[in-house]
Amino acid sequence: MNHHRLLQSVETIKGRSLWANLLWMFFASLIPFATAWASNTGFAAVPVSLYGGVLFLTAIAYQTLDMTIRHAKGQMDSLWTVATGDRRNLLTVTSYAVTVPLAYIYVPAVYLIYVLTAFLWIFPEVEGHAS
């Protein structure tokens, strides 16, 4: 839904945004594979870590897409400002990065992080405010 809302904000699409969107769709397409593998292996550490890696790459790709769209709309002050300005995106990327090694230590904590991170995205971003 957030991807849909993000793309609705675009009046004209630039090549970089198309490539960023393609990258996001590629990583998002890996989520069912990673989910099935984790489920079929009894939620072992390696598949759960891979799932976190896929979510991490998907979040990075989404943030890249968001940055390219903001840049095309003239809303980007600097790469650092955009990358760190949206706390929700930053927290998502960070939490998924943490789950990759944490899966080898304590899988239940990883589940909790996945659920809490998903709750960040239930409500849409308020227009004009970074979450």
JSON list of C-alpha atoms in Angstrom, two decimals:
[
{"chain": "A", "resi": 1, "resn": "MET", "atom": "CA", "xyz": [0.00, 0.00, 0.00]},
{"chain": "A", "resi": 2, "resn": "ASN", "atom": "CA", "xyz": [2.85, 2.39, 0.77]},
{"chain": "A", "resi": 3, "resn": "HIS", "atom": "CA", "xyz": [4.41, 1.61, -2.59]},
{"chain": "A", "resi": 4, "resn": "HIS", "atom": "CA", "xyz": [1.09, 2.39, -4.26]},
{"chain": "A", "resi": 5, "resn": "ARG", "atom": "CA", "xyz": [0.77, 5.69, -2.36]},
{"chain": "A", "resi": 6, "resn": "LEU", "atom": "CA", "xyz": [4.34, 6.60, -3.22]},
{"chain": "A", "resi": 7, "resn": "LEU", "atom": "CA", "xyz": [3.80, 6.01, -6.93]},
{"chain": "A", "resi": 8, "resn": "GLN", "atom": "CA", "xyz": [0.52, 7.93, -6.87]},
{"chain": "A", "resi": 9, "resn": "SER", "atom": "CA", "xyz": [2.52, 11.01, -5.89]},
{"chain": "A", "resi": 10, "resn": "VAL", "atom": "CA", "xyz": [4.46, 10.89, -9.17]},
{"chain": "A", "resi": 11, "resn": "GLU", "atom": "CA", "xyz": [3.36, 13.10, -12.04]},
{"chain": "A", "resi": 12, "resn": "THR", "atom": "CA", "xyz": [6.08, 12.07, -14.47]},
{"chain": "A", "resi": 13, "resn": "ILE", "atom": "CA", "xyz": [8.42, 9.13, -14.11]},
{"chain": "A", "resi": 14, "resn": "LYS", "atom": "CA", "xyz": [12.17, 9.34, -14.68]},
{"chain": "A", "resi": 15, "resn": "GLY", "atom": "CA", "xyz": [14.46, 6.52, -15.78]},
{"chain": "A", "resi": 16, "resn": "ARG", "atom": "CA", "xyz": [16.15, 6.26, -12.39]},
{"chain": "A", "resi": 17, "resn": "SER", "atom": "CA", "xyz": [12.79, 5.85, -10.70]},
{"chain": "A", "resi": 18, "resn": "LEU", "atom": "CA", "xyz": [11.84, 3.10, -13.15]},
{"chain": "A", "resi": 19, "resn": "TRP", "atom": "CA", "xyz": [15.05, 1.21, -12.38]},
{"chain": "A", "resi": 20, "resn": "ALA", "atom": "CA", "xyz": [14.59, 1.73, -8.65]},
{"chain": "A", "resi": 21, "resn": "ASN", "atom": "CA", "xyz": [11.02, 0.44, -8.90]},
{"chain": "A", "resi": 22, "resn": "LEU", "atom": "CA", "xyz": [12.20, -2.61, -10.85]},
{"chain": "A", "resi": 23, "resn": "LEU", "atom": "CA", "xyz": [14.82, -3.30, -8.18]},
{"chain": "A", "resi": 24, "resn": "TRP", "atom": "CA", "xyz": [12.18, -3.04, -5.44]},
{"chain": "A", "resi": 25, "resn": "MET", "atom": "CA", "xyz": [9.83, -5.38, -7.33]},
{"chain": "A", "resi": 26, "resn": "PHE", "atom": "CA", "xyz": [12.64, -7.92, -7.80]},
{"chain": "A", "resi": 27, "resn": "PHE", "atom": "CA", "xyz": [13.46, -8.08, -4.10]},
{"chain": "A", "resi": 28, "resn": "ALA", "atom": "CA", "xyz": [9.77, -8.08, -3.16]},
{"chain": "A", "resi": 29, "resn": "SER", "atom": "CA", "xyz": [9.29, -11.07, -5.48]},
{"chain": "A", "resi": 30, "resn": "LEU", "atom": "CA", "xyz": [11.79, -13.04, -3.37]},
{"chain": "A", "resi": 31, "resn": "ILE", "atom": "CA", "xyz": [9.71, -12.70, -0.20]},
{"chain": "A", "resi": 32, "resn": "PRO", "atom": "CA", "xyz": [7.42, -15.69, -0.94]},
{"chain": "A", "resi": 33, "resn": "PHE", "atom": "CA", "xyz": [10.44, -17.94, -1.57]},
{"chain": "A", "resi": 34, "resn": "ALA", "atom": "CA", "xyz": [12.16, -16.87, 1.64]},
{"chain": "A", "resi": 35, "resn": "THR", "atom": "CA", "xyz": [8.91, -17.21, 3.60]},
{"chain": "A", "resi": 36, "resn": "ALA", "atom": "CA", "xyz": [8.25, -20.72, 2.28]},
{"chain": "A", "resi": 37, "resn": "TRP", "atom": "CA", "xyz": [11.81, -21.85, 2.96]},
{"chain": "A", "resi": 38, "resn": "ALA", "atom": "CA", "xyz": [11.70, -20.56, 6.53]},
{"chain": "A", "resi": 39, "resn": "SER", "atom": "CA", "xyz": [8.33, -22.21, 7.09]},
{"chain": "A", "resi": 40, "resn": "ASN", "atom": "CA", "xyz": [9.32, -25.55, 5.52]},
{"chain": "A", "resi": 41, "resn": "THR", "atom": "CA", "xyz": [12.50, -25.85, 7.55]},
{"chain": "A", "resi": 42, "resn": "GLY", "atom": "CA", "xyz": [10.89, -25.29, 10.93]},
{"chain": "A", "resi": 43, "resn": "PHE", "atom": "CA", "xyz": [12.14, -21.72, 11.08]},
{"chain": "A", "resi": 44, "resn": "ALA", "atom": "CA", "xyz": [15.79, -22.69, 11.24]},
{"chain": "A", "resi": 45, "resn": "ALA", "atom": "CA", "xyz": [18.41, -19.97, 11.61]},
{"chain": "A", "resi": 46, "resn": "VAL", "atom": "CA", "xyz": [19.69, -19.90, 8.01]},
{"chain": "A", "resi": 47, "resn": "PRO", "atom": "CA", "xyz": [16.30, -19.50, 6.30]},
{"chain": "A", "resi": 48, "resn": "VAL", "atom": "CA", "xyz": [15.13, -16.97, 8.91]},
{"chain": "A", "resi": 49, "resn": "SER", "atom": "CA", "xyz": [18.34, -15.02, 8.36]},
{"chain": "A", "resi": 50, "resn": "LEU", "atom": "CA", "xyz": [17.83, -15.18, 4.58]},
{"chain": "A", "resi": 51, "resn": "TYR", "atom": "CA", "xyz": [14.28, -13.91, 5.07]},
{"chain": "A", "resi": 52, "resn": "GLY", "atom": "CA", "xyz": [15.68, -10.97, 7.02]},
{"chain": "A", "resi": 53, "resn": "GLY", "atom": "CA", "xyz": [18.22, -10.38, 4.27]},
{"chain": "A", "resi": 54, "resn": "VAL", "atom": "CA", "xyz": [15.48, -10.31, 1.64]},
{"chain": "A", "resi": 55, "resn": "LEU", "atom": "CA", "xyz": [13.44, -7.89, 3.76]},
{"chain": "A", "resi": 56, "resn": "PHE", "atom": "CA", "xyz": [16.56, -5.75, 4.27]},
{"chain": "A", "resi": 57, "resn": "LEU", "atom": "CA", "xyz": [17.25, -5.57, 0.52]},
{"chain": "A", "resi": 58, "resn": "THR", "atom": "CA", "xyz": [13.58, -4.85, -0.18]},
{"chain": "A", "resi": 59, "resn": "ALA", "atom": "CA", "xyz": [13.63, -2.00, 2.37]},
{"chain": "A", "resi": 60, "resn": "ILE", "atom": "CA", "xyz": [16.84, -0.58, 0.86]},
{"chain": "A", "resi": 61, "resn": "ALA", "atom": "CA", "xyz": [15.28, -0.77, -2.61]},
{"chain": "A", "resi": 62, "resn": "TYR", "atom": "CA", "xyz": [12.13, 0.99, -1.35]},
{"chain": "A", "resi": 63, "resn": "GLN", "atom": "CA", "xyz": [14.21, 3.73, 0.21]},
{"chain": "A", "resi": 64, "resn": "THR", "atom": "CA", "xyz": [16.13, 4.07, -3.06]},
{"chain": "A", "resi": 65, "resn": "LEU", "atom": "CA", "xyz": [12.85, 4.37, -4.96]},
{"chain": "A", "resi": 66, "resn": "ASP", "atom": "CA", "xyz": [11.62, 6.97, -2.49]},
{"chain": "A", "resi": 67, "resn": "MET", "atom": "CA", "xyz": [14.85, 8.95, -2.90]},
{"chain": "A", "resi": 68, "resn": "THR", "atom": "CA", "xyz": [14.73, 8.88, -6.70]},
{"chain": "A", "resi": 69, "resn": "ILE", "atom": "CA", "xyz": [11.12, 10.08, -6.70]},
{"chain": "A", "resi": 70, "resn": "ARG", "atom": "CA", "xyz": [11.86, 12.86, -4.21]},
{"chain": "A", "resi": 71, "resn": "HIS", "atom": "CA", "xyz": [14.90, 13.89, -6.23]},
{"chain": "A", "resi": 72, "resn": "ALA", "atom": "CA", "xyz": [12.85, 14.01, -9.46]},
{"chain": "A", "resi": 73, "resn": "LYS", "atom": "CA", "xyz": [10.24, 16.17, -7.70]},
{"chain": "A", "resi": 74, "resn": "GLY", "atom": "CA", "xyz": [12.95, 18.54, -6.43]},
{"chain": "A", "resi": 75, "resn": "GLN", "atom": "CA", "xyz": [12.29, 17.59, -2.81]},
{"chain": "A", "resi": 76, "resn": "MET", "atom": "CA", "xyz": [15.72, 16.22, -2.01]},
{"chain": "A", "resi": 77, "resn": "ASP", "atom": "CA", "xyz": [18.09, 18.49, -0.12]},
{"chain": "A", "resi": 78, "resn": "SER", "atom": "CA", "xyz": [20.86, 15.92, 0.04]},
{"chain": "A", "resi": 79, "resn": "LEU", "atom": "CA", "xyz": [21.19, 12.16, -0.09]},
{"chain": "A", "resi": 80, "resn": "TRP", "atom": "CA", "xyz": [22.02, 12.06, 3.63]},
{"chain": "A", "resi": 81, "resn": "THR", "atom": "CA", "xyz": [18.99, 14.19, 4.55]},
{"chain": "A", "resi": 82, "resn": "VAL", "atom": "CA", "xyz": [16.61, 11.92, 2.68]},
{"chain": "A", "resi": 83, "resn": "ALA", "atom": "CA", "xyz": [18.26, 8.67, 3.79]},
{"chain": "A", "resi": 84, "resn": "THR", "atom": "CA", "xyz": [18.15, 9.64, 7.47]},
{"chain": "A", "resi": 85, "resn": "GLY", "atom": "CA", "xyz": [15.19, 12.02, 7.46]},
{"chain": "A", "resi": 86, "resn": "ASP", "atom": "CA", "xyz": [12.46, 9.41, 7.32]},
{"chain": "A", "resi": 87, "resn": "ARG", "atom": "CA", "xyz": [12.71, 7.68, 10.67]},
{"chain": "A", "resi": 88, "resn": "ARG", "atom": "CA", "xyz": [10.32, 4.91, 9.65]},
{"chain": "A", "resi": 89, "resn": "ASN", "atom": "CA", "xyz": [12.43, 3.92, 6.65]},
{"chain": "A", "resi": 90, "resn": "LEU", "atom": "CA", "xyz": [15.63, 4.17, 8.65]},
{"chain": "A", "resi": 91, "resn": "LEU", "atom": "CA", "xyz": [14.23, 2.09, 11.50]},
{"chain": "A", "resi": 92, "resn": "THR", "atom": "CA", "xyz": [12.96, -0.52, 9.04]},
{"chain": "A", "resi": 93, "resn": "VAL", "atom": "CA", "xyz": [16.31, -0.88, 7.29]},
{"chain": "A", "resi": 94, "resn": "THR", "atom": "CA", "xyz": [18.15, -1.02, 10.62]},
{"chain": "A", "resi": 95, "resn": "SER", "atom": "CA", "xyz": [15.81, -3.58, 12.18]},
{"chain": "A", "resi": 96, "resn": "TYR", "atom": "CA", "xyz": [16.03, -5.89, 9.18]},
{"chain": "A", "resi": 97, "resn": "ALA", "atom": "CA", "xyz": [19.83, -5.57, 9.15]},
{"chain": "A", "resi": 98, "resn": "VAL", "atom": "CA", "xyz": [19.88, -6.61, 12.82]},
{"chain": "A", "resi": 99, "resn": "THR", "atom": "CA", "xyz": [17.74, -9.70, 12.15]},
{"chain": "A", "resi": 100, "resn": "VAL", "atom": "CA", "xyz": [20.24, -11.27, 9.74]},
{"chain": "A", "resi": 101, "resn": "PRO", "atom": "CA", "xyz": [22.91, -12.06, 12.35]},
{"chain": "A", "resi": 102, "resn": "LEU", "atom": "CA", "xyz": [20.42, -12.25, 15.25]},
{"chain": "A", "resi": 103, "resn": "ALA", "atom": "CA", "xyz": [18.71, -15.25, 13.61]},
{"chain": "A", "resi": 104, "resn": "TYR", "atom": "CA", "xyz": [21.81, -17.31, 14.43]},
{"chain": "A", "resi": 105, "resn": "ILE", "atom": "CA", "xyz": [21.57, -16.32, 18.09]},
{"chain": "A", "resi": 106, "resn": "TYR", "atom": "CA", "xyz": [17.87, -16.23, 19.02]},
{"chain": "A", "resi": 107, "resn": "VAL", "atom": "CA", "xyz": [15.15, -16.76, 16.40]},
{"chain": "A", "resi": 108, "resn": "PRO", "atom": "CA", "xyz": [12.17, -15.73, 18.62]},
{"chain": "A", "resi": 109, "resn": "ALA", "atom": "CA", "xyz": [13.66, -12.24, 18.99]},
{"chain": "A", "resi": 110, "resn": "VAL", "atom": "CA", "xyz": [13.82, -12.03, 15.20]},
{"chain": "A", "resi": 111, "resn": "TYR", "atom": "CA", "xyz": [10.10, -12.85, 14.97]},
{"chain": "A", "resi": 112, "resn": "LEU", "atom": "CA", "xyz": [9.34, -10.06, 17.40]},
{"chain": "A", "resi": 113, "resn": "ILE", "atom": "CA", "xyz": [11.39, -7.59, 15.35]},
{"chain": "A", "resi": 114, "resn": "TYR", "atom": "CA", "xyz": [9.57, -8.65, 12.16]},
{"chain": "A", "resi": 115, "resn": "VAL", "atom": "CA", "xyz": [6.17, -8.09, 13.76]},
{"chain": "A", "resi": 116, "resn": "LEU", "atom": "CA", "xyz": [7.09, -4.76, 15.34]},
{"chain": "A", "resi": 117, "resn": "THR", "atom": "CA", "xyz": [8.59, -3.53, 12.07]},
{"chain": "A", "resi": 118, "resn": "ALA", "atom": "CA", "xyz": [5.45, -4.51, 10.18]},
{"chain": "A", "resi": 119, "resn": "PHE", "atom": "CA", "xyz": [3.39, -2.42, 12.61]},
{"chain": "A", "resi": 120, "resn": "LEU", "atom": "CA", "xyz": [5.41, 0.64, 11.58]},
{"chain": "A", "resi": 121, "resn": "TRP", "atom": "CA", "xyz": [3.86, 0.40, 8.12]},
{"chain": "A", "resi": 122, "resn": "ILE", "atom": "CA", "xyz": [0.21, -0.21, 9.03]},
{"chain": "A", "resi": 123, "resn": "PHE", "atom": "CA", "xyz": [-0.62, 3.48, 9.02]},
{"chain": "A", "resi": 124, "resn": "PRO", "atom": "CA", "xyz": [0.13, 5.61, 5.96]},
{"chain": "A", "resi": 125, "resn": "GLU", "atom": "CA", "xyz": [2.65, 8.41, 6.16]},
{"chain": "A", "resi": 126, "resn": "VAL", "atom": "CA", "xyz": [1.07, 11.76, 6.88]},
{"chain": "A", "resi": 127, "resn": "GLU", "atom": "CA", "xyz": [1.51, 14.02, 3.85]},
{"chain": "A", "resi": 128, "resn": "GLY", "atom": "CA", "xyz": [4.32, 16.49, 4.41]},
{"chain": "A", "resi": 129, "resn": "HIS", "atom": "CA", "xyz": [5.69, 14.69, 7.49]},
{"chain": "A", "resi": 130, "resn": "ALA", "atom": "CA", "xyz": [8.39, 12.06, 7.60]},
{"chain": "A", "resi": 131, "resn": "SER", "atom": "CA", "xyz": [7.53, 9.30, 10.05]}
]
